Coordinates of C-alpha atoms in Angstrom, one line a residue:
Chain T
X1 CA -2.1 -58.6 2.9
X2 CA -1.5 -61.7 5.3
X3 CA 1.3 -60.6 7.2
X4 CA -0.4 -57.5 8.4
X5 CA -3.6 -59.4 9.3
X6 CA -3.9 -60.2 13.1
X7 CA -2.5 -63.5 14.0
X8 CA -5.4 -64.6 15.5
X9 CA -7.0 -63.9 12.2
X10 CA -4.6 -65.9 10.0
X11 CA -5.3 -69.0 12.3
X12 CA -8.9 -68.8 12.0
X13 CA -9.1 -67.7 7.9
X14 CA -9.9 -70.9 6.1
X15 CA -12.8 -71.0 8.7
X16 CA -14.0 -67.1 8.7
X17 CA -13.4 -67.5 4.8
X18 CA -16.3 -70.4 4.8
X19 CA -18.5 -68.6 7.5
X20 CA -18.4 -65.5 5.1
X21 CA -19.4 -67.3 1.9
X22 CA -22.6 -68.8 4.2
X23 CA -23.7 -65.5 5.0
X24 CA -23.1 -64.6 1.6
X25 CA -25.5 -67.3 0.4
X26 CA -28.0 -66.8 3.2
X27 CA -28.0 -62.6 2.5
X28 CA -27.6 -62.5 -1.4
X29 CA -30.8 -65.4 -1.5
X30 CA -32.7 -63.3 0.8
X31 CA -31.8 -60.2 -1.4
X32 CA -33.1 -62.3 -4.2
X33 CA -36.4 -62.9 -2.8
X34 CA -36.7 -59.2 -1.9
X35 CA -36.4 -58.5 -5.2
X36 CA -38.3 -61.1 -6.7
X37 CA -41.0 -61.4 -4.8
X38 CA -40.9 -58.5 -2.2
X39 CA -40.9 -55.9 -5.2
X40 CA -44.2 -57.5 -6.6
X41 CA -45.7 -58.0 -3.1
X42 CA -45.1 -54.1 -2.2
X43 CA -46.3 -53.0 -5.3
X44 CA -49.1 -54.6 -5.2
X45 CA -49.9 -53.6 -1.9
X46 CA -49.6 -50.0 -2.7
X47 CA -51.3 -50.5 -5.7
X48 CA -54.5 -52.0 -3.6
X49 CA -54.6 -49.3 -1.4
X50 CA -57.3 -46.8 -1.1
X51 CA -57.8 -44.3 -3.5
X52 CA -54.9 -46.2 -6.0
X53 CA -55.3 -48.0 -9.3
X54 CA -56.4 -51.4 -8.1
X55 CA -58.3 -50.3 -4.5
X56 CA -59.6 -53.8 -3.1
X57 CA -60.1 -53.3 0.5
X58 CA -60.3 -57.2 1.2
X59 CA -56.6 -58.1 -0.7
X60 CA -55.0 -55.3 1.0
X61 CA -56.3 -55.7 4.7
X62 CA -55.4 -59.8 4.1
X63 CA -52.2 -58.9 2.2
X64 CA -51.3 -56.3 5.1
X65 CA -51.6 -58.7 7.8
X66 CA -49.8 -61.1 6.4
X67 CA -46.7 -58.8 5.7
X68 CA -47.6 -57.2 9.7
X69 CA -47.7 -60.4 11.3
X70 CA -44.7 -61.8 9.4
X71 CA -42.4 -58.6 10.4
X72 CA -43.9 -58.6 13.9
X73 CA -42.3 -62.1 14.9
X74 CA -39.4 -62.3 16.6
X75 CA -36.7 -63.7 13.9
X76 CA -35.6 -66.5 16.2
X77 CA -38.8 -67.4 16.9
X78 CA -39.6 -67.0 13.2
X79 CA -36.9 -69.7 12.3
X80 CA -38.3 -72.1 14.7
X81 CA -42.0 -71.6 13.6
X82 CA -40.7 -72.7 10.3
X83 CA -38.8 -76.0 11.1
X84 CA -41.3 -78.0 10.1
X85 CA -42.2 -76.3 6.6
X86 CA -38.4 -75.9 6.1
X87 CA -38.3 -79.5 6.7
X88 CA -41.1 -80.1 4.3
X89 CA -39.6 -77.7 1.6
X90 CA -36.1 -78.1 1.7
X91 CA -36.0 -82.1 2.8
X92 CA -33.7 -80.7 5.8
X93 CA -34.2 -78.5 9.1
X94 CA -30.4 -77.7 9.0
X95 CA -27.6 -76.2 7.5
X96 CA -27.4 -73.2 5.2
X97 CA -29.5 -74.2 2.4
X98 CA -32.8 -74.4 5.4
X99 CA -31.8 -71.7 7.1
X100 CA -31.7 -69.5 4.1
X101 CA -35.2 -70.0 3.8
X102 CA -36.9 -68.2 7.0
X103 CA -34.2 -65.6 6.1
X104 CA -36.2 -65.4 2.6
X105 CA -39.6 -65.5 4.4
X106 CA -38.7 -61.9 6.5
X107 CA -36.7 -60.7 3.5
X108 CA -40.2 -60.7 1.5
X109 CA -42.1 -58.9 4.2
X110 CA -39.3 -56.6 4.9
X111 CA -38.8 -55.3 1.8
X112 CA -42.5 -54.9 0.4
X113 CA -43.5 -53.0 3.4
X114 CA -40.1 -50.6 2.4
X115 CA -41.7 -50.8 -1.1
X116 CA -44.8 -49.8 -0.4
X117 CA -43.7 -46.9 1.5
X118 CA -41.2 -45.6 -1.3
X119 CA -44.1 -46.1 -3.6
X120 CA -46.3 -43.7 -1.7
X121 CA -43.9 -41.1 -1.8
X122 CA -44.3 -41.0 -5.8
X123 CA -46.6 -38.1 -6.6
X124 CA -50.3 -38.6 -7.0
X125 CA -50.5 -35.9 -9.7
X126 CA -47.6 -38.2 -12.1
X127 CA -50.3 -41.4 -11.3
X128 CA -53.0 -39.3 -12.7
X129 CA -51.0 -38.0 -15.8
X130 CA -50.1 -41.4 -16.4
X131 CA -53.7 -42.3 -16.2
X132 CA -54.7 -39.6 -18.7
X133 CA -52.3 -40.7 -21.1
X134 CA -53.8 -43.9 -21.8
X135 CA -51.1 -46.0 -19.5
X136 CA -52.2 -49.9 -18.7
X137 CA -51.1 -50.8 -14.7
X138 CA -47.8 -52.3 -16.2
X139 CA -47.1 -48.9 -17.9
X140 CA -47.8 -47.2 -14.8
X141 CA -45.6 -50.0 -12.9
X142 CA -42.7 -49.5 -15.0
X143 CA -42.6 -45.8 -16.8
X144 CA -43.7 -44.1 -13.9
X145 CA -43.8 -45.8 -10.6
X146 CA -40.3 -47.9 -10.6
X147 CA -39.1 -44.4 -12.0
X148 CA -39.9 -42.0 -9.7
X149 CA -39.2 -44.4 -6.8
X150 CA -35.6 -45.8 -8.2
X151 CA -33.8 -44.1 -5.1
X152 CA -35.6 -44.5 -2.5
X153 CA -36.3 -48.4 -3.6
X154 CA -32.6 -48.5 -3.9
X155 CA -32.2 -47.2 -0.1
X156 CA -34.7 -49.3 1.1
X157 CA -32.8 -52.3 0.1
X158 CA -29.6 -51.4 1.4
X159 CA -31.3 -50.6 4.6
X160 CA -33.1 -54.1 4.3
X161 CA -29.8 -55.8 3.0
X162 CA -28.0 -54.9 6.4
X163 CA -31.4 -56.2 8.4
X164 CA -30.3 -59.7 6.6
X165 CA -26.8 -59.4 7.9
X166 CA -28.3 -58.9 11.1
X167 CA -30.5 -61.7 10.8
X168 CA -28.2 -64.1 9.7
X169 CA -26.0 -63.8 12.6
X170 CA -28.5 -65.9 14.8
X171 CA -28.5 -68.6 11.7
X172 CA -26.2 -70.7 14.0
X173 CA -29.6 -71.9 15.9
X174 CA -30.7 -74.4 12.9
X175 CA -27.0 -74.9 11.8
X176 CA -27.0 -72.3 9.3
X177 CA -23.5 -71.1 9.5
X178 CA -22.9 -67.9 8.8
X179 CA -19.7 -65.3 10.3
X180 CA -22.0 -64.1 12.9
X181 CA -21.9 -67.8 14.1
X182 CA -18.5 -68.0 14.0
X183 CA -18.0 -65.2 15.9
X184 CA -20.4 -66.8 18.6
X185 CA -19.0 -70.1 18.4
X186 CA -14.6 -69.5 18.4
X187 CA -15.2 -66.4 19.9
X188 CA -17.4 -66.1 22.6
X189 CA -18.2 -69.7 23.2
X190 CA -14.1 -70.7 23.3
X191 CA -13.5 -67.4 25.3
X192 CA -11.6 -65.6 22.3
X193 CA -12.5 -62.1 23.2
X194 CA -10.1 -60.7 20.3
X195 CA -11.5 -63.5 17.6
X196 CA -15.1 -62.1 18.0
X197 CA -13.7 -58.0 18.5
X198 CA -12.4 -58.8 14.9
X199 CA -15.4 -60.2 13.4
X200 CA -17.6 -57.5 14.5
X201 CA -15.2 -55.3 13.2
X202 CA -15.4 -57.0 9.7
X203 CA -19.3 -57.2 10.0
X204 CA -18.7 -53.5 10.8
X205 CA -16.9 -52.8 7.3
X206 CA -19.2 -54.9 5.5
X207 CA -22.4 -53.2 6.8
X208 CA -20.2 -49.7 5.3
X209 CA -19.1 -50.7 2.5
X210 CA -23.3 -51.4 1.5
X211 CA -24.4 -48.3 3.2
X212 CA -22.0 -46.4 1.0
X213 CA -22.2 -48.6 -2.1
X214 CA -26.5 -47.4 -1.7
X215 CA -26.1 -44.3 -1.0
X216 CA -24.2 -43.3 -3.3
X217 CA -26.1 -45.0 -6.4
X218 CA -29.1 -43.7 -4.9
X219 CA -27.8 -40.3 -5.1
X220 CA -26.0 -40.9 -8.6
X221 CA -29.9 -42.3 -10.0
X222 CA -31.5 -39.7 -8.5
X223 CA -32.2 -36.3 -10.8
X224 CA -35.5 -35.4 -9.4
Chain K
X1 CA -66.5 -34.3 -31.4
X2 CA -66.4 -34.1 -27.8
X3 CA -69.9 -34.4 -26.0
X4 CA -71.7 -34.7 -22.6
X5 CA -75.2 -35.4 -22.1
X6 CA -77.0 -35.1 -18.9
X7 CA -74.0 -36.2 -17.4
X8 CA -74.0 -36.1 -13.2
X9 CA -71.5 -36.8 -10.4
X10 CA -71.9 -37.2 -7.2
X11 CA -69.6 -37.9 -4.4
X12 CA -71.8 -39.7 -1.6
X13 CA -74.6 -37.1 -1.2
X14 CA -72.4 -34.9 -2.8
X15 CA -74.1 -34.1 -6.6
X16 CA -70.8 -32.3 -8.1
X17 CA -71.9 -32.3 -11.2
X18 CA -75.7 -31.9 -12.1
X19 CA -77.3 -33.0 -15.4
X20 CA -74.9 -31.2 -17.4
X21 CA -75.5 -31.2 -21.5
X22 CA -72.6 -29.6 -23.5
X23 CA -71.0 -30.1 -26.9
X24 CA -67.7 -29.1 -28.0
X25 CA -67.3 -27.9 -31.4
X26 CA -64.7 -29.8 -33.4
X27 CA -61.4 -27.0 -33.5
X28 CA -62.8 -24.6 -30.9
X29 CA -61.0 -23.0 -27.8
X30 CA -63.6 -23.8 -25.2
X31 CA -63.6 -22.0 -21.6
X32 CA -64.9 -23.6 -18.8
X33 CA -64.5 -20.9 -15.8
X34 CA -66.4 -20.5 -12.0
X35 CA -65.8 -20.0 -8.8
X36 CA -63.4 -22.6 -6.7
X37 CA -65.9 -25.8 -5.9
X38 CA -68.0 -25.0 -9.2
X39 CA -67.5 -28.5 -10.9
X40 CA -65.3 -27.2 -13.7
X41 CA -62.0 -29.6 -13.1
X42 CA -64.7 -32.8 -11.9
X43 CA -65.9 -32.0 -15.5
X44 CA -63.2 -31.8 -17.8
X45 CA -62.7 -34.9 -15.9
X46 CA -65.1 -36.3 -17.1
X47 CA -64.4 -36.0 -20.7
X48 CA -61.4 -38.6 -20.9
X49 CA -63.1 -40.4 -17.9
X50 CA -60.6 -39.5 -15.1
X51 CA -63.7 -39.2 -13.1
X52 CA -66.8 -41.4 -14.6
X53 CA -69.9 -40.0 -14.0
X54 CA -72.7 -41.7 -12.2
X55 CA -75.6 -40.7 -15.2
X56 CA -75.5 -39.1 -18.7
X57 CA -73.4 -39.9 -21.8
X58 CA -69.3 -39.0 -22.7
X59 CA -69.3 -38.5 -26.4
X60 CA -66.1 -38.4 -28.0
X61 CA -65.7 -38.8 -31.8
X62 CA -70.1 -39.9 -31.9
X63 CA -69.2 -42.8 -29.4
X64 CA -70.1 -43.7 -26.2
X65 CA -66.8 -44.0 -24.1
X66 CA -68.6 -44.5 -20.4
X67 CA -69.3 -47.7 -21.0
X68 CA -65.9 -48.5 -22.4
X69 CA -63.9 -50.8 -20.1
X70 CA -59.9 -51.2 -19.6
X71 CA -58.0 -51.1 -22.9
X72 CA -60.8 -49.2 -25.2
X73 CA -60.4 -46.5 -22.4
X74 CA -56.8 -46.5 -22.8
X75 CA -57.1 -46.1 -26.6
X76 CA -59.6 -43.2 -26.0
X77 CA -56.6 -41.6 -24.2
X78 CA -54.2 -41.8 -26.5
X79 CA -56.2 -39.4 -28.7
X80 CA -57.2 -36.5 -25.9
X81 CA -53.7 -35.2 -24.7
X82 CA -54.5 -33.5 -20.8
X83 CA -52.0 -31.2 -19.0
X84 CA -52.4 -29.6 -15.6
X85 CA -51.6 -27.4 -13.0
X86 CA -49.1 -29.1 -11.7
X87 CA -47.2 -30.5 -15.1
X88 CA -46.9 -33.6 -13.2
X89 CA -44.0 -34.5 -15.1
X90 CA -41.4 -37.4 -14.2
X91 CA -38.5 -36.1 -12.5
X92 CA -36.1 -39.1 -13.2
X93 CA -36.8 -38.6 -16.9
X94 CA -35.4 -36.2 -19.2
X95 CA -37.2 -33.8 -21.0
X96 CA -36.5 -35.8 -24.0
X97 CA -38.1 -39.2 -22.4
X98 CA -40.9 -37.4 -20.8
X99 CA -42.4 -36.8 -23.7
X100 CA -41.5 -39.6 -25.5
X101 CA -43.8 -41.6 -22.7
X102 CA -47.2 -41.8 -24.4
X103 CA -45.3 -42.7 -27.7
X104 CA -44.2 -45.7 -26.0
X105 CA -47.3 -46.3 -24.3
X106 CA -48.9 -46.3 -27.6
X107 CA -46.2 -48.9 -28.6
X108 CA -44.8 -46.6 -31.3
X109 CA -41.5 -48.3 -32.9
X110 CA -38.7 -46.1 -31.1
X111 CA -37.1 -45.6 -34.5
X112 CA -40.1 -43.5 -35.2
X113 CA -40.3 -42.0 -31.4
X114 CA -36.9 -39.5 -32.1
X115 CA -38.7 -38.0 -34.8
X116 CA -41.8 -37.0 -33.3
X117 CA -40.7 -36.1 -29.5
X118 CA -38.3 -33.8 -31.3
X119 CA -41.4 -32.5 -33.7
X120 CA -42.8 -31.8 -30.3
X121 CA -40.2 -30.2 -28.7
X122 CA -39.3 -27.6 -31.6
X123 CA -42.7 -27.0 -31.5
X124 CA -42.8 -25.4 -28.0
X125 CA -39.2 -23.9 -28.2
X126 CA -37.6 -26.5 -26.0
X127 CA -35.4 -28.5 -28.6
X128 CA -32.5 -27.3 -26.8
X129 CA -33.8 -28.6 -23.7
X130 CA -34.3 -32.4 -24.4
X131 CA -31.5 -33.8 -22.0
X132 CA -32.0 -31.3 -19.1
X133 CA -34.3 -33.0 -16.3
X134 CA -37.5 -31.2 -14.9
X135 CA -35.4 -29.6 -12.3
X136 CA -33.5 -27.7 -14.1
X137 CA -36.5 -26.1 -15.7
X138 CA -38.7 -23.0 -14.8
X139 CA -42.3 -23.9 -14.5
X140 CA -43.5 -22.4 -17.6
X141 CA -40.8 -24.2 -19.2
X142 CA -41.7 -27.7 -17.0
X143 CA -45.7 -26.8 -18.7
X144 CA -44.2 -26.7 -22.2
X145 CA -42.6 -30.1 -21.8
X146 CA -46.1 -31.1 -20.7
X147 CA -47.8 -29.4 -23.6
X148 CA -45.0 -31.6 -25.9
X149 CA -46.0 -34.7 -24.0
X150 CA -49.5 -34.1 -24.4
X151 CA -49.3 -33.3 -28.3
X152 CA -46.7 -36.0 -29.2
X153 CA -49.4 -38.3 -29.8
X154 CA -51.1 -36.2 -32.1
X155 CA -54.6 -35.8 -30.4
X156 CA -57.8 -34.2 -31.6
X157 CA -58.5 -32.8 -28.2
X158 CA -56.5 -31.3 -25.5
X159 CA -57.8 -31.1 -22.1
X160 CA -56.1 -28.3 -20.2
X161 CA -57.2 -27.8 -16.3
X162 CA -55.8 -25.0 -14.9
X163 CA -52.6 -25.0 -17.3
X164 CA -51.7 -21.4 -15.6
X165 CA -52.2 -21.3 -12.3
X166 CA -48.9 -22.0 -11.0
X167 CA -47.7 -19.7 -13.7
X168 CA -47.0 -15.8 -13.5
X169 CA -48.3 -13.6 -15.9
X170 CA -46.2 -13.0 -18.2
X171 CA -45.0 -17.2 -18.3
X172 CA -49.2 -17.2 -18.8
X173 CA -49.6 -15.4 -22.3
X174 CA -46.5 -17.7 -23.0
X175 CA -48.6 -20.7 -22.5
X176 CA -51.7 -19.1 -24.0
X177 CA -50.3 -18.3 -27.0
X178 CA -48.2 -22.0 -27.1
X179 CA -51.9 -22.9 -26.9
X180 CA -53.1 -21.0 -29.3
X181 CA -50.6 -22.0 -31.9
X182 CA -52.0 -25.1 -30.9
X183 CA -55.6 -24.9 -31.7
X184 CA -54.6 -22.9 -35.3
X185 CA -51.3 -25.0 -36.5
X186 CA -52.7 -28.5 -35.4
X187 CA -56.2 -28.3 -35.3
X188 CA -56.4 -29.2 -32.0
X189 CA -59.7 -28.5 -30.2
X190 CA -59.2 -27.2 -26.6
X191 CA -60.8 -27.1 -23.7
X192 CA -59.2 -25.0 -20.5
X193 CA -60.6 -24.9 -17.2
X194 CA -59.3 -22.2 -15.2
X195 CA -61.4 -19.7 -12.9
X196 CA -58.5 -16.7 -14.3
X197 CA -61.3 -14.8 -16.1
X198 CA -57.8 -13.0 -18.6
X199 CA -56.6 -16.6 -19.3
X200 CA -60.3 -17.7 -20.4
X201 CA -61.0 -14.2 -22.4
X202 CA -57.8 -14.4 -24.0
X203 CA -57.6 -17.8 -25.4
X204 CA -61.6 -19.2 -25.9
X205 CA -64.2 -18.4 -27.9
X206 CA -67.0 -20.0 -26.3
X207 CA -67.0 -19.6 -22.4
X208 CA -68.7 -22.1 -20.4
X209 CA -69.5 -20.7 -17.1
X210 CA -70.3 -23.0 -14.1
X211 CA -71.9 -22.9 -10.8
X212 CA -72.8 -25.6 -7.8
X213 CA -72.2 -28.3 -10.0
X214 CA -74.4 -26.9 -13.1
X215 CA -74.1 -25.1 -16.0
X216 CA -75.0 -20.9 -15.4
X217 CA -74.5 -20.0 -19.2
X218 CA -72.1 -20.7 -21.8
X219 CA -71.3 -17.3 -23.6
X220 CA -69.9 -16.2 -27.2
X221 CA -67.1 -13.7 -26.6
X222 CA -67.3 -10.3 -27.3
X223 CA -64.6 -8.2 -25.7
X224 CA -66.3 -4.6 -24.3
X225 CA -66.4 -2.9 -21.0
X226 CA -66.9 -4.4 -16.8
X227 CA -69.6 -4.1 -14.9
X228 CA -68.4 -5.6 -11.2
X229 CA -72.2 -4.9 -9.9
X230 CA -73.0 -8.8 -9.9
X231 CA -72.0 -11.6 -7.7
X232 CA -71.1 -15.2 -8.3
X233 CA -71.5 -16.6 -11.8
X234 CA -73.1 -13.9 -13.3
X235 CA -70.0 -11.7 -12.4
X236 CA -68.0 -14.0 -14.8
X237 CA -70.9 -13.8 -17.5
X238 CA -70.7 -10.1 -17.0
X239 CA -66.9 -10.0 -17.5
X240 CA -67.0 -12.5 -20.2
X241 CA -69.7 -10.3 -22.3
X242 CA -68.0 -7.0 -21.6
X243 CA -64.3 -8.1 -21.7
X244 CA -63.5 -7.3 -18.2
X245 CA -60.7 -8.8 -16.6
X246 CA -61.4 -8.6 -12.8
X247 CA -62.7 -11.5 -10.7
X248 CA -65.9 -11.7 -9.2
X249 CA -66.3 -10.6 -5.7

């Protein structure tokens, strides 16, 4: 596979190599945090809404601003805001480990509002049946909701997976690494025109290879 | 077995349902039929307390269930199956785990589940259906998997609002009968709401019919001739007593 590679490529791999296994820690921790505390976040939202199982007007509106202002920030800006609670979380300001942690912060609000949204789309009618049949809110959560919705929560986070790519290119402003740094740094910074043409180009096949990888699952989980 | 008593809902100034007294005799087919907007959905509603109501009693089994809160509601559930117009089934789920979902939600052991969802299944001539999805059903087929999924559980009531609606004629006396074999095979009590005046005359016995939130009459059938002179209610009490099937004007 080498000899085929551009030679520019070759020079640079032990360095793209690292840069890729950053973004690979800043992306699959923010992926993580979508799922583990997005999912929760979004169904609960939804689930607070008017008219829905839990309605409480106060914990939406409050939870819905958070999630509002959160997404509404401009991600550099974001990442600077946060210094000082990365700092107090993570003992540091820099380097991948802190930067993965804003990137977790918009991964949360990101994916619950997607959540939320794929959630609405599940029929009120199955809700109600569920309902009738004697189904606690976990029931509901699980046998019905998570169900109905698997697709489109699947789409929504390959669509939010490629927003982290895209937000952990700009990483490189608290040191966090990252092959969208790289490409800033050797490429545009050290006037290697070709060097950052190829890393797009790789960002490029990445960004496919998940766009296909969801849709297709979506569409293979989906018998509705 | 199943009982309201004085029993009102209102929806802000709205009063959808007025005072309402009615008893259900344990193993009847009971109608509930009137006009669009007559209360008849809000109130079979009411009776596994989709929609609580505001005053009055629910009765099911001699006990209060208005009063009941969170997991004694559930459990009330569990023994009134519902269906609807809409089947409201879950398209990611086979037929087979559709109705297999109130077993589980009654957290019965899964080796016992097989058993019983196919019970159901034979029972409304779908066993050779169990690993198609929803999709691949026709709707009278889609409201037998509901009727299974309702049944699985074994209830002593089944709640049926508008089960035919969607449905065309011939699909209907499908269902009706499906229904029937219900009521005589399992000694199911059921109550159907629909405001088809040949769905109610066909299936019940004792027709309650509604209008502006109250009850106008409840009738004992007796199958004879039409008299489409009257308006409103009295049209279907009319129908109902002479065995017409058109609906009022």
């Amino acid at each position: 596979m080498i000899p085929i590679l551009p030679k520019v490529l070759v020079e640079y791999q032990s360095e793209i190599w690292e840069s890729i296994v950053e973004s690979s820690i800043m992306v699959g921790f923010s992926v993580l945090a979508a799922l583990l505390v997005g999912l929760p976040i979004g169904t609960f939202l939804f689930l607070c809404r008017k008219g829905q199982l839990l309605e409480n007007r106060l914990v939406f509106s409050s939870l819905n601003l958070l999630v509002n202002i959160i997404r509404s920030f401009p991600f550099l800006l974001l990442v600077i805001f946060m210094i000082p609670f990365t700092r107090f979380v993570m003992g540091t300001a820099i380097g991948t480990a802190a930067a993965t942690l804003p990137m977790m912060v918009i991964a949360i609000a990101h994916y619950s509002r997607l959540v939320e949204q794929s959630l609405l789309d599940v029929p009120k009618g199955v809700i109600q049946a569920a309902v009738s049949m004697g189904a606690s809110v976990k029931d509901i959560i699980f046998k019905f909701l998570y169900v109905e919705s698997r697709s489109a929560l699947v789409l929504s986070m390959t669509t939010s997976t490629i927003s982290f790519i895209s937000y952990s290119t700009i990483m490189g402003v608290v040191g966090g690494g990252g092959i969208g740094d790289f490409a800033i740094r050797y490429g545009y910074l050290q006037y290697r025109t070709d060097l950052m043409v190829y890393i797009i180009i790789i960002i490029v096949i990445f960004v496919q290879i998940i766009q296909y990888s969801g849709i297709t699952l979506a569409r293979k989980i989906d018998k509705r | 077995m199943v009982s309201l008593q004085n029993v009102t809902k209102r929806y802000g100034a709205f009063k959808a349902i007025q005072s309402i007294s009615l008893n259900i005799k344990p193993g009847e087919i009971h109608g509930i039929i009137g006009a669009s907007g007559a209360g008849k959905s809000t109130l079979l509603r009411m009776m596994n307390l989709l929609e609580k109501p505001d005053e009055g009693d629910v009765i099911i089994n001699n006990k209060k269930i208005n009063h009941l809160k969170g997991k004694e509601i559930r459990n009330i559930r569990q023994s009134l199956g519902m269906i609807f117009q809409g089947f409201h089934l879950v398209g990611n789920k086979t037929v087979f785990d559709n109705v297999a979902v109130p077993l589980e939600i009654a957290k019965i052991a899964k080796k016992n589940r097989t058993e019983r969802v196919m019970e159901s299944l034979r029972f409304v001539g779908l066993e050779a259906y169990k690993d198609k999805y929803p999709r691949q059903l026709s709707g009278g087929q889609k409201q037998r998997v509901a009727i299974a999924r309702a049944i699985v559980n074994n209830p002593s009531v089944l709640l049926c609002d508008e089960p035919t609606s969607s449905l065309d004629p011939t699909t209907t006396m499908e269902i009706l009968e499906v229904l029937k074999q219900i009521n005589q095979q399992l000694n199911v009590t059921i109550i159907i709401v629909s405001h088809e005046m040949e769905v109610i005359r066909s299936l019940s016995e004792r027709v309650t019919v509604m209008e502006d939130g109250q009850i106008y009459e409840v009738v004992e059938i007796e199958p004879t001739g039409v008299n489409k002179s009257t308006k409103g209610a009295a049209t279907f009490v009319e129908q109902l007593k002479s065995g017409g099937d058109s609906n009022p004007s």
